[in-house]
CSV table of C-alpha atoms in Angstrom, one decimal:
chain,number,residue,atom,x,y,z
C,1,MET,CA,-51.8,-43.2,-15.5
C,2,THR,CA,-55.0,-43.0,-17.6
C,3,ASP,CA,-55.7,-45.0,-20.8
C,4,SER,CA,-55.7,-41.8,-22.8
C,5,PRO,CA,-52.5,-39.9,-22.0
C,6,PRO,CA,-51.9,-36.6,-23.9
C,7,PRO,CA,-50.7,-37.1,-27.5
C,8,VAL,CA,-47.2,-35.7,-26.8
C,9,THR,CA,-45.5,-37.6,-29.6
C,10,GLN,CA,-47.6,-35.9,-32.3
C,11,GLU,CA,-47.2,-32.5,-30.6
C,12,LEU,CA,-43.5,-32.9,-30.4
C,13,CYS,CA,-43.3,-34.0,-34.1
C,14,ASP,CA,-45.5,-31.1,-35.2
C,15,TRP,CA,-43.2,-28.7,-33.4
C,16,ILE,CA,-40.1,-30.3,-34.9
C,17,TYR,CA,-41.5,-29.9,-38.4
C,18,SER,CA,-42.7,-26.3,-38.0
C,19,LEU,CA,-39.7,-24.9,-36.2
C,20,SER,CA,-37.6,-22.4,-38.1
C,21,LEU,CA,-34.3,-20.6,-37.1
C,22,SER,CA,-36.2,-17.3,-36.8
C,23,ASP,CA,-38.3,-18.9,-34.0
C,24,ILE,CA,-35.3,-19.4,-31.8
C,25,PRO,CA,-33.8,-16.6,-29.7
C,26,PRO,CA,-30.5,-15.4,-31.2
C,27,GLU,CA,-28.6,-16.1,-28.0
C,28,LYS,CA,-29.7,-19.7,-28.2
C,29,VAL,CA,-28.6,-20.0,-31.8
C,30,THR,CA,-25.2,-18.6,-30.8
C,31,ARG,CA,-24.9,-21.0,-27.9
C,32,CYS,CA,-25.6,-23.9,-30.2
C,33,LYS,CA,-22.7,-23.0,-32.4
C,34,TYR,CA,-20.3,-23.0,-29.4
C,35,LEU,CA,-21.8,-26.4,-28.3
C,36,ILE,CA,-21.1,-27.7,-31.8
C,37,LEU,CA,-17.5,-26.5,-31.6
C,38,ASP,CA,-17.1,-28.3,-28.3
C,39,GLY,CA,-18.4,-31.5,-29.7
C,40,LEU,CA,-16.1,-31.3,-32.7
C,41,ALA,CA,-13.1,-30.7,-30.3
C,42,CYS,CA,-14.1,-33.9,-28.5
C,43,ALA,CA,-14.3,-35.8,-31.7
C,44,LEU,CA,-10.9,-34.7,-33.0
C,45,ILE,CA,-9.2,-35.5,-29.7
C,46,GLY,CA,-10.9,-38.8,-29.5
C,47,ALA,CA,-10.3,-40.1,-33.0
C,48,HIS,CA,-7.0,-41.8,-32.4
C,49,LEU,CA,-7.2,-42.9,-28.8
C,50,PRO,CA,-6.2,-46.5,-28.5
C,51,TRP,CA,-9.8,-47.7,-27.9
C,52,SER,CA,-11.0,-45.6,-30.8
C,53,GLU,CA,-8.5,-47.2,-33.1
C,54,ASP,CA,-9.7,-50.6,-31.9
C,55,ALA,CA,-13.3,-49.5,-32.8
C,56,VAL,CA,-12.3,-48.4,-36.3
C,57,LYS,CA,-10.4,-51.7,-36.8
C,58,GLY,CA,-13.4,-53.7,-35.8
C,59,VAL,CA,-15.9,-51.8,-37.8
C,60,LEU,CA,-13.7,-51.7,-40.9
C,61,SER,CA,-13.3,-55.5,-40.7
C,62,ILE,CA,-17.1,-55.9,-41.2
C,63,GLU,CA,-18.1,-52.8,-43.2
C,64,SER,CA,-17.3,-51.9,-46.8
C,65,GLY,CA,-16.5,-48.4,-48.0
C,66,GLY,CA,-19.1,-45.6,-48.4
C,67,ASN,CA,-19.8,-41.9,-48.7
C,68,CYS,CA,-19.3,-40.8,-45.1
C,69,SER,CA,-16.1,-39.6,-43.5
C,70,ILE,CA,-14.5,-41.0,-40.3
C,71,ILE,CA,-13.5,-37.9,-38.4
C,72,GLY,CA,-9.7,-37.7,-38.0
C,73,TRP,CA,-9.1,-40.5,-40.5
C,74,GLU,CA,-8.5,-40.5,-44.3
C,75,LYS,CA,-11.2,-43.0,-44.8
C,76,LYS,CA,-14.9,-43.1,-45.8
C,77,ILE,CA,-17.5,-45.7,-44.8
C,78,GLY,CA,-21.2,-46.2,-44.9
C,79,LEU,CA,-23.8,-43.9,-43.3
C,80,LEU,CA,-24.6,-45.8,-40.2
C,81,ALA,CA,-21.1,-47.0,-39.5
C,82,ALA,CA,-19.8,-43.4,-39.8
C,83,ALA,CA,-22.3,-42.2,-37.2
C,84,LEU,CA,-21.4,-45.0,-34.9
C,85,LEU,CA,-17.7,-44.4,-35.0
C,86,ASN,CA,-17.8,-40.6,-34.9
C,87,SER,CA,-20.1,-40.7,-31.9
C,88,THR,CA,-17.6,-43.1,-30.3
C,89,PHE,CA,-14.8,-40.5,-30.8
C,90,ILE,CA,-16.9,-37.7,-29.2
C,91,GLN,CA,-17.5,-40.0,-26.2
C,92,GLY,CA,-14.0,-41.2,-26.3
C,93,PHE,CA,-12.5,-39.1,-23.4
C,94,GLU,CA,-15.4,-38.0,-21.2
C,95,LEU,CA,-14.8,-34.4,-22.3
C,96,ASP,CA,-18.2,-34.0,-23.9
C,97,ASP,CA,-21.3,-32.2,-22.8
C,98,TYR,CA,-24.1,-33.5,-20.6
C,99,HIS,CA,-27.6,-32.3,-19.7
C,100,ARG,CA,-27.9,-31.6,-16.0
C,101,GLU,CA,-31.4,-32.9,-15.4
C,102,ALA,CA,-31.8,-35.6,-18.1
C,103,PRO,CA,-28.2,-36.9,-18.6
C,104,ILE,CA,-27.5,-37.3,-22.3
C,105,HIS,CA,-24.3,-36.4,-24.2
C,106,SER,CA,-26.1,-34.5,-26.9
C,107,ASN,CA,-23.2,-33.8,-29.2
C,108,ALA,CA,-22.3,-37.5,-29.3
C,109,ILE,CA,-25.8,-38.2,-30.7
C,110,VAL,CA,-26.6,-35.1,-32.8
C,111,LEU,CA,-23.3,-34.3,-34.5
C,112,PRO,CA,-22.5,-37.8,-35.9
C,113,THR,CA,-26.1,-38.1,-37.1
C,114,LEU,CA,-26.1,-34.8,-38.9
C,115,LEU,CA,-22.6,-35.1,-40.4
C,116,ALA,CA,-23.4,-38.5,-41.8
C,117,THR,CA,-26.7,-37.3,-43.2
C,118,LEU,CA,-25.1,-34.3,-44.7
C,119,GLU,CA,-22.4,-36.2,-46.5
C,120,HIS,CA,-24.6,-39.1,-47.6
C,121,CYS,CA,-27.2,-36.9,-49.1
C,122,GLY,CA,-24.5,-34.8,-50.8
C,123,ALA,CA,-23.1,-37.9,-52.5
C,124,VAL,CA,-26.3,-39.9,-53.2
C,125,ASP,CA,-28.9,-37.1,-53.9
C,126,SER,CA,-26.5,-34.3,-54.8
C,127,THR,CA,-28.4,-32.3,-52.2
C,128,PRO,CA,-26.4,-29.5,-50.7
C,129,MET,CA,-27.5,-28.5,-47.3
C,130,THR,CA,-26.8,-25.1,-45.8
C,131,GLY,CA,-25.1,-24.3,-42.5
C,132,ALA,CA,-28.4,-22.8,-41.3
C,133,GLN,CA,-30.2,-26.1,-42.0
C,134,PHE,CA,-27.5,-27.9,-40.1
C,135,LEU,CA,-27.7,-25.5,-37.2
C,136,LEU,CA,-31.5,-25.8,-37.0
C,137,ALA,CA,-31.4,-29.6,-37.0
C,138,ALA,CA,-28.8,-29.6,-34.3
C,139,ILE,CA,-31.0,-27.4,-32.1
C,140,VAL,CA,-33.9,-29.9,-32.7
C,141,GLY,CA,-31.7,-32.7,-31.5
C,142,TYR,CA,-30.5,-30.8,-28.5
C,143,GLU,CA,-34.1,-30.1,-27.5
C,144,THR,CA,-35.6,-33.6,-28.2
C,145,GLY,CA,-33.2,-35.9,-26.3
C,146,PRO,CA,-33.5,-34.2,-22.9
C,147,ARG,CA,-37.3,-33.8,-23.2
C,148,VAL,CA,-37.8,-37.5,-23.8
C,149,GLY,CA,-35.6,-38.1,-20.8
C,150,LEU,CA,-37.5,-35.7,-18.6
C,151,GLY,CA,-40.6,-37.8,-19.3
C,152,VAL,CA,-39.0,-40.6,-17.2
C,153,TYR,CA,-37.6,-38.3,-14.5
C,154,GLY,CA,-34.3,-37.8,-16.3
C,155,ILE,CA,-31.3,-38.6,-14.1
C,156,GLU,CA,-33.2,-41.2,-12.1
C,157,VAL,CA,-32.8,-43.9,-14.8
C,158,LEU,CA,-29.1,-44.0,-13.9
C,159,SER,CA,-29.9,-45.2,-10.4
C,160,ARG,CA,-31.7,-48.2,-12.0
C,161,GLY,CA,-28.7,-49.1,-14.1
C,162,TRP,CA,-29.7,-47.7,-17.5
C,163,HIS,CA,-27.1,-45.6,-19.5
C,164,SER,CA,-29.4,-42.7,-19.7
C,165,GLY,CA,-28.1,-41.0,-22.8
C,166,ALA,CA,-28.2,-44.3,-24.7
C,167,ILE,CA,-31.9,-44.5,-23.7
C,168,PHE,CA,-32.9,-41.0,-24.7
C,169,GLY,CA,-30.5,-40.8,-27.6
C,170,PRO,CA,-32.3,-42.6,-30.5
C,171,ALA,CA,-35.2,-40.2,-30.4
C,172,ALA,CA,-32.7,-37.2,-30.5
C,173,SER,CA,-30.9,-38.7,-33.4
C,174,ALA,CA,-34.1,-39.4,-35.3
C,175,ALA,CA,-35.4,-35.9,-34.6
C,176,ALA,CA,-32.2,-34.2,-35.8
C,177,ALA,CA,-31.9,-36.3,-39.0
C,178,THR,CA,-35.6,-35.9,-40.0
C,179,LYS,CA,-35.3,-32.1,-39.6
C,180,LEU,CA,-32.2,-32.0,-41.8
C,181,LEU,CA,-34.0,-34.2,-44.3
C,182,GLN,CA,-37.1,-31.9,-44.1
C,183,LEU,CA,-39.5,-34.7,-43.6
C,184,PRO,CA,-43.2,-34.0,-42.7
C,185,ALA,CA,-44.5,-34.5,-39.2
C,186,PRO,CA,-46.1,-38.0,-39.8
C,187,MET,CA,-42.7,-39.3,-41.0
C,188,ILE,CA,-41.0,-37.7,-38.1
C,189,GLU,CA,-43.4,-39.6,-35.8
C,190,ASP,CA,-42.6,-42.8,-37.7
C,191,ALA,CA,-38.9,-42.2,-37.3
C,192,ILE,CA,-39.2,-41.5,-33.6
C,193,GLY,CA,-41.3,-44.7,-33.2
C,194,ILE,CA,-38.6,-46.7,-35.0
C,195,ALA,CA,-35.9,-45.1,-33.0
C,196,CYS,CA,-37.4,-45.5,-29.6
C,197,THR,CA,-37.9,-49.3,-30.0
C,198,GLN,CA,-34.1,-49.6,-30.4
C,199,ALA,CA,-33.2,-47.8,-27.2
C,200,GLY,CA,-30.9,-49.6,-24.7
C,201,GLY,CA,-27.7,-49.3,-22.8
C,202,LEU,CA,-26.4,-50.7,-19.5
C,203,MET,CA,-24.3,-48.7,-17.0
C,204,SER,CA,-22.2,-51.8,-16.1
C,205,ALA,CA,-20.3,-50.8,-19.3
C,206,GLN,CA,-18.5,-48.2,-17.1
C,207,TYR,CA,-16.3,-50.8,-15.3
C,208,GLU,CA,-13.9,-53.0,-17.4
C,209,SER,CA,-15.2,-52.5,-20.9
C,210,THR,CA,-14.6,-49.8,-23.5
C,211,VAL,CA,-18.1,-50.2,-25.0
C,212,LYS,CA,-19.4,-47.4,-22.7
C,213,ARG,CA,-17.8,-45.1,-25.2
C,214,MET,CA,-19.8,-46.6,-28.0
C,215,GLN,CA,-23.2,-46.7,-26.5
C,216,HIS,CA,-24.2,-43.2,-27.6
C,217,GLY,CA,-23.0,-44.3,-31.0
C,218,PHE,CA,-25.5,-47.2,-31.0
C,219,ALA,CA,-28.2,-44.5,-30.3
C,220,ALA,CA,-27.0,-42.2,-33.0
C,221,ARG,CA,-26.8,-45.1,-35.5
C,222,ASN,CA,-30.2,-46.4,-34.6
C,223,GLY,CA,-31.9,-43.0,-34.8
C,224,LEU,CA,-30.3,-42.3,-38.1
C,225,PHE,CA,-31.5,-45.7,-39.4
C,226,ALA,CA,-35.0,-44.8,-38.2
C,227,ALA,CA,-35.0,-41.5,-40.1
C,228,PHE,CA,-34.0,-43.0,-43.4
C,229,MET,CA,-36.5,-45.9,-43.0
C,230,ALA,CA,-39.2,-43.3,-42.3
C,231,ARG,CA,-38.2,-41.4,-45.4
C,232,SER,CA,-38.7,-44.6,-47.3
C,233,GLU,CA,-42.2,-44.8,-46.0
C,234,TYR,CA,-41.6,-47.6,-43.5
C,235,MET,CA,-44.1,-47.1,-40.7
C,236,GLY,CA,-43.0,-46.7,-37.1
C,237,ILE,CA,-44.7,-47.0,-33.8
C,238,LYS,CA,-47.3,-44.3,-33.5
C,239,LYS,CA,-47.7,-42.5,-30.1
C,240,VAL,CA,-44.6,-44.3,-29.1
C,241,LEU,CA,-43.8,-42.0,-26.2
C,242,GLU,CA,-47.1,-42.0,-24.4
C,243,ARG,CA,-48.5,-45.5,-25.0
C,244,PRO,CA,-49.6,-47.0,-21.6
C,245,TYR,CA,-48.6,-50.5,-22.7
C,246,GLY,CA,-45.2,-51.0,-24.3
C,247,GLY,CA,-44.7,-47.3,-24.9
C,248,PHE,CA,-41.3,-45.7,-24.3
C,249,LEU,CA,-42.1,-43.7,-21.2
C,250,SER,CA,-44.2,-46.5,-19.6
C,251,THR,CA,-41.6,-49.1,-20.2
C,252,PHE,CA,-38.5,-47.2,-19.1
C,253,SER,CA,-40.2,-46.0,-16.0
C,254,LEU,CA,-41.0,-49.5,-14.7
C,255,GLY,CA,-39.8,-50.1,-11.2
C,256,ASN,CA,-39.1,-46.5,-10.3
C,257,GLY,CA,-41.6,-46.3,-7.5
C,258,ARG,CA,-42.9,-42.9,-8.6
C,259,ASP,CA,-46.4,-41.7,-8.7
C,260,PRO,CA,-47.1,-41.0,-11.5
C,261,ALA,CA,-44.5,-43.4,-12.9
C,262,TYR,CA,-43.9,-41.2,-16.0
C,263,ARG,CA,-44.7,-37.7,-17.1
C,264,PRO,CA,-45.7,-37.3,-20.8
C,265,GLU,CA,-46.4,-33.7,-20.3
C,266,ARG,CA,-42.7,-33.0,-19.6
C,267,VAL,CA,-41.8,-33.9,-23.2
C,268,VAL,CA,-43.7,-30.9,-24.6
C,269,GLU,CA,-43.7,-28.5,-21.6
C,270,GLY,CA,-42.6,-25.1,-22.7
C,271,LEU,CA,-41.9,-26.0,-26.3
C,272,GLY,CA,-40.7,-22.9,-28.0
C,273,SER,CA,-40.3,-20.9,-24.9
C,274,THR,CA,-38.2,-23.0,-22.5
C,275,TRP,CA,-35.0,-24.2,-24.1
C,276,GLU,CA,-33.2,-27.4,-23.0
C,277,ILE,CA,-30.1,-26.1,-24.6
C,278,ASP,CA,-29.8,-23.9,-21.5
C,279,GLN,CA,-29.3,-27.0,-19.4
C,280,ILE,CA,-26.5,-28.5,-21.5
C,281,VAL,CA,-23.3,-28.4,-19.5
C,282,VAL,CA,-19.9,-28.2,-21.1
C,283,LYS,CA,-17.3,-30.1,-19.1
C,284,PRO,CA,-14.1,-28.5,-17.8
C,285,TYR,CA,-12.6,-31.8,-16.8
C,286,ALA,CA,-11.9,-35.1,-18.7
C,287,SER,CA,-14.0,-37.3,-16.6
C,288,MET,CA,-17.6,-38.3,-15.9
C,289,ALA,CA,-19.9,-35.5,-14.7
C,290,ALA,CA,-20.4,-36.9,-11.2
C,291,THR,CA,-16.7,-36.7,-10.6
C,292,HIS,CA,-16.6,-33.0,-11.2
C,293,GLY,CA,-18.0,-32.0,-7.8
C,294,THR,CA,-15.3,-34.1,-6.2
C,295,ILE,CA,-12.6,-32.4,-8.3
C,296,ASP,CA,-14.0,-29.0,-7.4
C,297,CYS,CA,-13.9,-29.8,-3.6
C,298,MET,CA,-10.4,-31.0,-3.9
C,299,ARG,CA,-9.3,-27.9,-5.9
C,300,ALA,CA,-10.9,-25.6,-3.3
C,301,LEU,CA,-9.1,-27.3,-0.5
C,302,GLN,CA,-5.8,-27.0,-2.4
C,303,ASP,CA,-6.4,-23.3,-2.8
C,304,LYS,CA,-7.3,-22.8,0.9
C,305,TYR,CA,-4.7,-25.0,2.5
C,306,PRO,CA,-1.7,-25.3,0.1
C,307,LYS,CA,0.7,-26.4,2.8
C,308,ASP,CA,-1.6,-28.7,4.8
C,309,PHE,CA,-3.5,-30.4,2.0
C,310,VAL,CA,-0.8,-32.6,0.5
C,311,ALA,CA,-0.6,-36.3,-0.1
C,312,HIS,CA,1.8,-37.3,2.6
C,313,ARG,CA,-0.4,-35.8,5.3
C,314,ILE,CA,-3.6,-37.5,4.3
C,315,ARG,CA,-5.0,-40.0,6.8
C,316,LYS,CA,-8.4,-40.4,5.2
C,317,ILE,CA,-10.7,-38.7,2.6
C,318,THR,CA,-14.4,-39.2,2.6
C,319,VAL,CA,-16.6,-38.0,-0.3
C,320,ASP,CA,-20.3,-37.6,0.3
C,321,LEU,CA,-22.4,-38.2,-2.8
C,322,SER,CA,-26.1,-38.3,-3.9
C,323,GLU,CA,-27.5,-41.7,-4.9
C,324,PRO,CA,-27.0,-41.3,-8.7
C,325,ALA,CA,-23.5,-40.0,-8.2
C,326,PHE,CA,-22.6,-42.7,-5.7
C,327,LYS,CA,-23.9,-45.5,-7.9
C,328,LYS,CA,-22.2,-44.1,-11.0
C,329,GLY,CA,-18.9,-42.9,-9.5
C,330,GLY,CA,-18.6,-43.9,-5.9
C,331,TRP,CA,-17.5,-47.5,-6.4
C,332,LYS,CA,-14.1,-48.6,-5.1
C,333,PRO,CA,-11.5,-49.1,-7.8
C,334,LYS,CA,-9.5,-52.3,-8.0
C,335,ARG,CA,-6.2,-52.8,-9.7
C,336,PRO,CA,-5.7,-53.1,-12.7
C,337,MET,CA,-8.1,-50.4,-13.8
C,338,THR,CA,-9.0,-49.4,-17.4
C,339,VAL,CA,-9.0,-45.8,-18.6
C,340,THR,CA,-12.8,-46.0,-18.8
C,341,GLY,CA,-13.1,-47.0,-15.2
C,342,ALA,CA,-10.7,-44.3,-14.1
C,343,GLN,CA,-12.8,-41.7,-15.8
C,344,MET,CA,-15.9,-42.9,-14.1
C,345,SER,CA,-14.3,-42.9,-10.6
C,346,CYS,CA,-14.6,-40.1,-8.1
C,347,ILE,CA,-11.8,-41.8,-6.1
C,348,TYR,CA,-9.4,-41.7,-9.0
C,349,ALA,CA,-10.4,-38.1,-9.9
C,350,ALA,CA,-9.8,-37.0,-6.3
C,351,ALA,CA,-6.4,-38.7,-6.2
C,352,MET,CA,-5.3,-37.2,-9.5
C,353,GLN,CA,-6.4,-33.7,-8.6
C,354,LEU,CA,-4.4,-33.9,-5.3
C,355,LEU,CA,-1.3,-35.4,-6.9
C,356,GLU,CA,-1.2,-33.5,-10.2
C,357,GLY,CA,-3.4,-30.5,-9.7
C,358,GLU,CA,-5.6,-31.2,-12.7
C,359,VAL,CA,-7.8,-33.9,-14.3
C,360,GLN,CA,-7.3,-33.6,-18.0
C,361,PRO,CA,-6.4,-36.2,-20.7
C,362,ALA,CA,-2.8,-36.5,-19.6
C,363,GLN,CA,-4.0,-37.8,-16.2
C,364,PHE,CA,-5.5,-40.8,-17.9
C,365,ALA,CA,-2.5,-42.0,-19.9
C,366,PRO,CA,-2.0,-45.7,-19.4
C,367,ALA,CA,1.1,-45.2,-17.3
C,368,GLN,CA,-0.8,-43.0,-14.8
C,369,LEU,CA,-3.1,-46.0,-14.0
C,370,GLU,CA,-0.1,-48.0,-12.8
C,371,ARG,CA,1.4,-45.5,-10.4
C,372,ASP,CA,1.9,-47.0,-6.9
C,373,ASP,CA,1.5,-43.5,-5.3
C,374,VAL,CA,-1.9,-43.1,-7.0
C,375,TRP,CA,-3.1,-46.5,-5.7
C,376,ALA,CA,-1.7,-45.7,-2.2
C,377,LEU,CA,-3.7,-42.5,-2.1
C,378,MET,CA,-6.8,-44.1,-3.5
C,379,ASP,CA,-6.7,-46.6,-0.6
C,380,LYS,CA,-7.3,-43.7,1.7
C,381,ILE,CA,-10.3,-42.4,-0.1
C,382,GLN,CA,-13.9,-43.6,0.5
C,383,CYS,CA,-17.2,-42.5,-1.1
C,384,VAL,CA,-20.4,-42.7,0.8
C,385,HIS,CA,-24.1,-42.1,0.0
C,386,ASP,CA,-25.6,-39.0,1.7
C,387,ALA,CA,-29.4,-39.3,1.4
C,388,ALA,CA,-29.7,-35.5,2.1
C,389,PHE,CA,-28.4,-35.0,-1.4
C,390,ASP,CA,-31.3,-36.9,-3.0
C,391,VAL,CA,-34.2,-34.5,-2.2
C,392,SER,CA,-34.3,-32.7,-5.6
C,393,VAL,CA,-32.7,-32.4,-9.0
C,394,ASP,CA,-30.6,-29.5,-7.8
C,395,ALA,CA,-29.5,-31.4,-4.7
C,396,ILE,CA,-28.1,-34.4,-6.5
C,397,TRP,CA,-25.2,-32.4,-7.7
C,398,GLN,CA,-24.1,-31.4,-4.2
C,399,GLN,CA,-20.9,-33.0,-2.8
C,400,ARG,CA,-18.9,-32.7,0.3
C,401,VAL,CA,-15.3,-33.8,1.0
C,402,HIS,CA,-14.0,-34.5,4.5
C,403,VAL,CA,-10.2,-34.8,4.9
C,404,GLU,CA,-8.5,-36.1,8.0
C,405,LEU,CA,-4.9,-34.9,8.1
C,406,ARG,CA,-2.2,-36.4,10.3
C,407,ASP,CA,-0.6,-33.5,12.2
C,408,GLY,CA,3.1,-34.4,11.8
C,409,GLU,CA,4.4,-31.2,13.3
C,410,ASP,CA,4.4,-32.3,16.9
C,411,GLN,CA,4.4,-36.1,16.2
C,412,THR,CA,1.5,-36.7,18.5
C,413,GLY,CA,-0.7,-38.3,15.8
C,414,GLU,CA,-3.4,-35.6,16.4
C,415,THR,CA,-5.9,-35.5,13.5
C,416,LYS,CA,-6.9,-32.3,11.9
C,417,THR,CA,-10.1,-32.3,9.7
C,418,LEU,CA,-10.7,-30.1,6.6
C,419,THR,CA,-14.1,-30.0,4.9
C,420,GLU,CA,-15.3,-28.5,1.6
C,421,PHE,CA,-18.8,-28.4,0.1
C,422,VAL,CA,-20.0,-27.6,-3.4
C,423,ALA,CA,-23.6,-27.1,-4.4
C,424,ALA,CA,-22.9,-27.9,-8.0
C,425,PRO,CA,-19.7,-28.5,-10.0
C,426,ARG,CA,-18.1,-25.8,-12.2
C,427,GLY,CA,-20.1,-25.3,-15.4
C,428,ASN,CA,-23.2,-26.9,-14.0
C,429,LYS,CA,-25.5,-24.2,-12.5
C,430,ILE,CA,-23.5,-21.4,-14.0
C,431,PRO,CA,-22.5,-22.6,-17.5
C,432,LEU,CA,-19.1,-22.1,-19.0
C,433,SER,CA,-19.2,-19.0,-21.1
C,434,ASN,CA,-18.9,-19.0,-24.9
C,435,ASP,CA,-15.4,-17.6,-24.4
C,436,ASP,CA,-14.6,-20.5,-22.0
C,437,ILE,CA,-15.7,-23.0,-24.6
C,438,LEU,CA,-13.7,-21.3,-27.3
C,439,GLU,CA,-10.6,-21.5,-25.0
C,440,LYS,CA,-11.3,-25.2,-24.3
C,441,TRP,CA,-11.6,-25.8,-28.1
C,442,ARG,CA,-8.3,-24.2,-28.8
C,443,HIS,CA,-6.5,-25.8,-25.9
C,444,ILE,CA,-7.5,-29.4,-26.4
C,445,THR,CA,-7.1,-29.4,-30.2
C,446,LYS,CA,-3.8,-27.6,-30.4
C,447,ASP,CA,-1.7,-30.8,-30.3
C,448,VAL,CA,-3.9,-32.9,-32.5
C,449,ILE,CA,-4.6,-30.7,-35.6
C,450,SER,CA,-2.7,-27.9,-37.3
C,451,GLN,CA,-3.4,-24.2,-36.5
C,452,ASP,CA,-4.7,-23.6,-40.0
C,453,ARG,CA,-7.1,-26.4,-39.8
C,454,ARG,CA,-8.3,-25.4,-36.3
C,455,GLU,CA,-8.9,-21.8,-37.5
C,456,ALA,CA,-10.8,-23.0,-40.5
C,457,ILE,CA,-13.1,-25.2,-38.5
C,458,GLU,CA,-13.7,-22.5,-35.9
C,459,LYS,CA,-14.6,-20.0,-38.6
C,460,ALA,CA,-17.0,-22.4,-40.3
C,461,VAL,CA,-18.8,-23.3,-37.2
C,462,LEU,CA,-19.1,-19.9,-35.7
C,463,GLY,CA,-20.4,-18.5,-39.0
C,464,LEU,CA,-22.7,-21.4,-39.8
C,465,GLU,CA,-25.7,-19.3,-40.8
C,466,GLN,CA,-23.7,-17.9,-43.7
C,467,VAL,CA,-22.3,-21.2,-44.9
C,468,GLU,CA,-23.9,-22.1,-48.2
C,469,ASN,CA,-22.8,-25.7,-48.2
C,470,ALA,CA,-22.3,-27.3,-44.8
C,471,GLY,CA,-20.3,-30.1,-46.5
C,472,ILE,CA,-17.3,-27.9,-45.7
C,473,LEU,CA,-17.5,-29.3,-42.2
C,474,THR,CA,-17.0,-32.9,-43.3
C,475,GLU,CA,-14.1,-31.9,-45.5
C,476,LEU,CA,-12.3,-30.1,-42.6
C,477,LEU,CA,-12.9,-33.0,-40.2
C,478,ARG,CA,-11.7,-35.6,-42.6
C,479,GLY,CA,-7.9,-36.2,-42.5
C,480,ARG,CA,-5.5,-37.6,-40.0
C,481,THR,CA,-5.3,-36.3,-36.4
C,482,LEU,CA,-2.8,-37.2,-33.8
C,483,ASN,CA,-3.1,-39.4,-30.7
C,484,VAL,CA,-3.4,-37.0,-27.8
C,485,PHE,CA,-1.3,-39.3,-25.6
C,486,GLN,CA,1.6,-38.9,-28.0
C,487,ALA,CA,1.0,-35.5,-29.5
C,488,GLY,CA,2.3,-33.4,-26.6
C,489,HIS,CA,5.6,-35.3,-26.8
C,490,ASP,CA,5.8,-35.2,-30.6
C,491,ASN,CA,5.1,-31.5,-31.1
């Protein structure tokens, strides 16, 4: 890497400042609205999960009141704390989006940042912001986070133990907030500089802890802090992305063995013509992205062999994974297991799909994690690393499941083998349609909010360009929601 890398930070910030809604293809603008709707669904369903309530309790014990709403609660709190908690809710159940090449849960960064900015400015500055401004700022955030990640080879940082979205996220938050605040390009660069120096997050959070659900919240909070500090003329690191010593890309690429170690040009490649929003994947299942290929293999086998592929006939199941998928989801669960751990486990996902036919929130209720039949089946499932799946960004999503069945019909103990392969999980290479996202929104929120409230949020989001005061979103999101583990039984 030369001592004079291209000035990509300034180029990115100039683009953020100059971008208008009319510069963006209409279909991308429409897609953004459906992504926002999906993110809000995840927030509403996540607001009163047990670990979310613990997070609220902890934050309220150290934070005083403020101007910003806690989604799903009848409480307000300060700007930064609101962004932290609302992000934690969106990440609360592994139902939220991810970017297929540079893994970041964009909604868990962008929406809490913008909602807090919206409400804070409305209260402090009496500055109403339109739905069109909100929409434009969201697109800026959706574009910035993955681009920063692509500069360090995206998904590869997972293999080295970084929680990728928490690494790329502060820049995305700062970009979105500064766009909504209408800051000039030099201040945007200051904000991204302040944000990037706060990046961090360890993937060991996926095992016993619940802090994995909060790590995107740290990024949202830190990027939002950066934006408001920049607005106050506090100077950030200039050229923070491309600096050869101590810059974001150079530092987070250390030890990757690549030549070149990082790629500044990927941050700005195709700005305004190639849209990263096209690579944002909406999840059909309530589990980490790397488990989705496993679930799809299991579903396909169930469809093909409904009589043979049943739990009591399983001798052994082997799941072949790429290195990132194996390191993130291929570990062997040990009892007892947390809900977080279950949602990060390909083995648990495979067992639940076989036993219950789906992997949705109900499959992660605490009682499910204690079932003896689940653990008996998981003991028969093994994940292995297949290096053939590491050759490209596309290949890493490939998975293969081998199933050895005990042929009980003739009592000979003869083994029958079934195999299924998927090139990419559902919704990955072929995204879920806008109608699919709308169906998901309605399905997962039906037991946690009223129909009237659901329809009002849906109308506001899908008509954002016509909304004169985007503060209506925060009003609709404030107010009690139900615990999804209990709601289905209560309603």
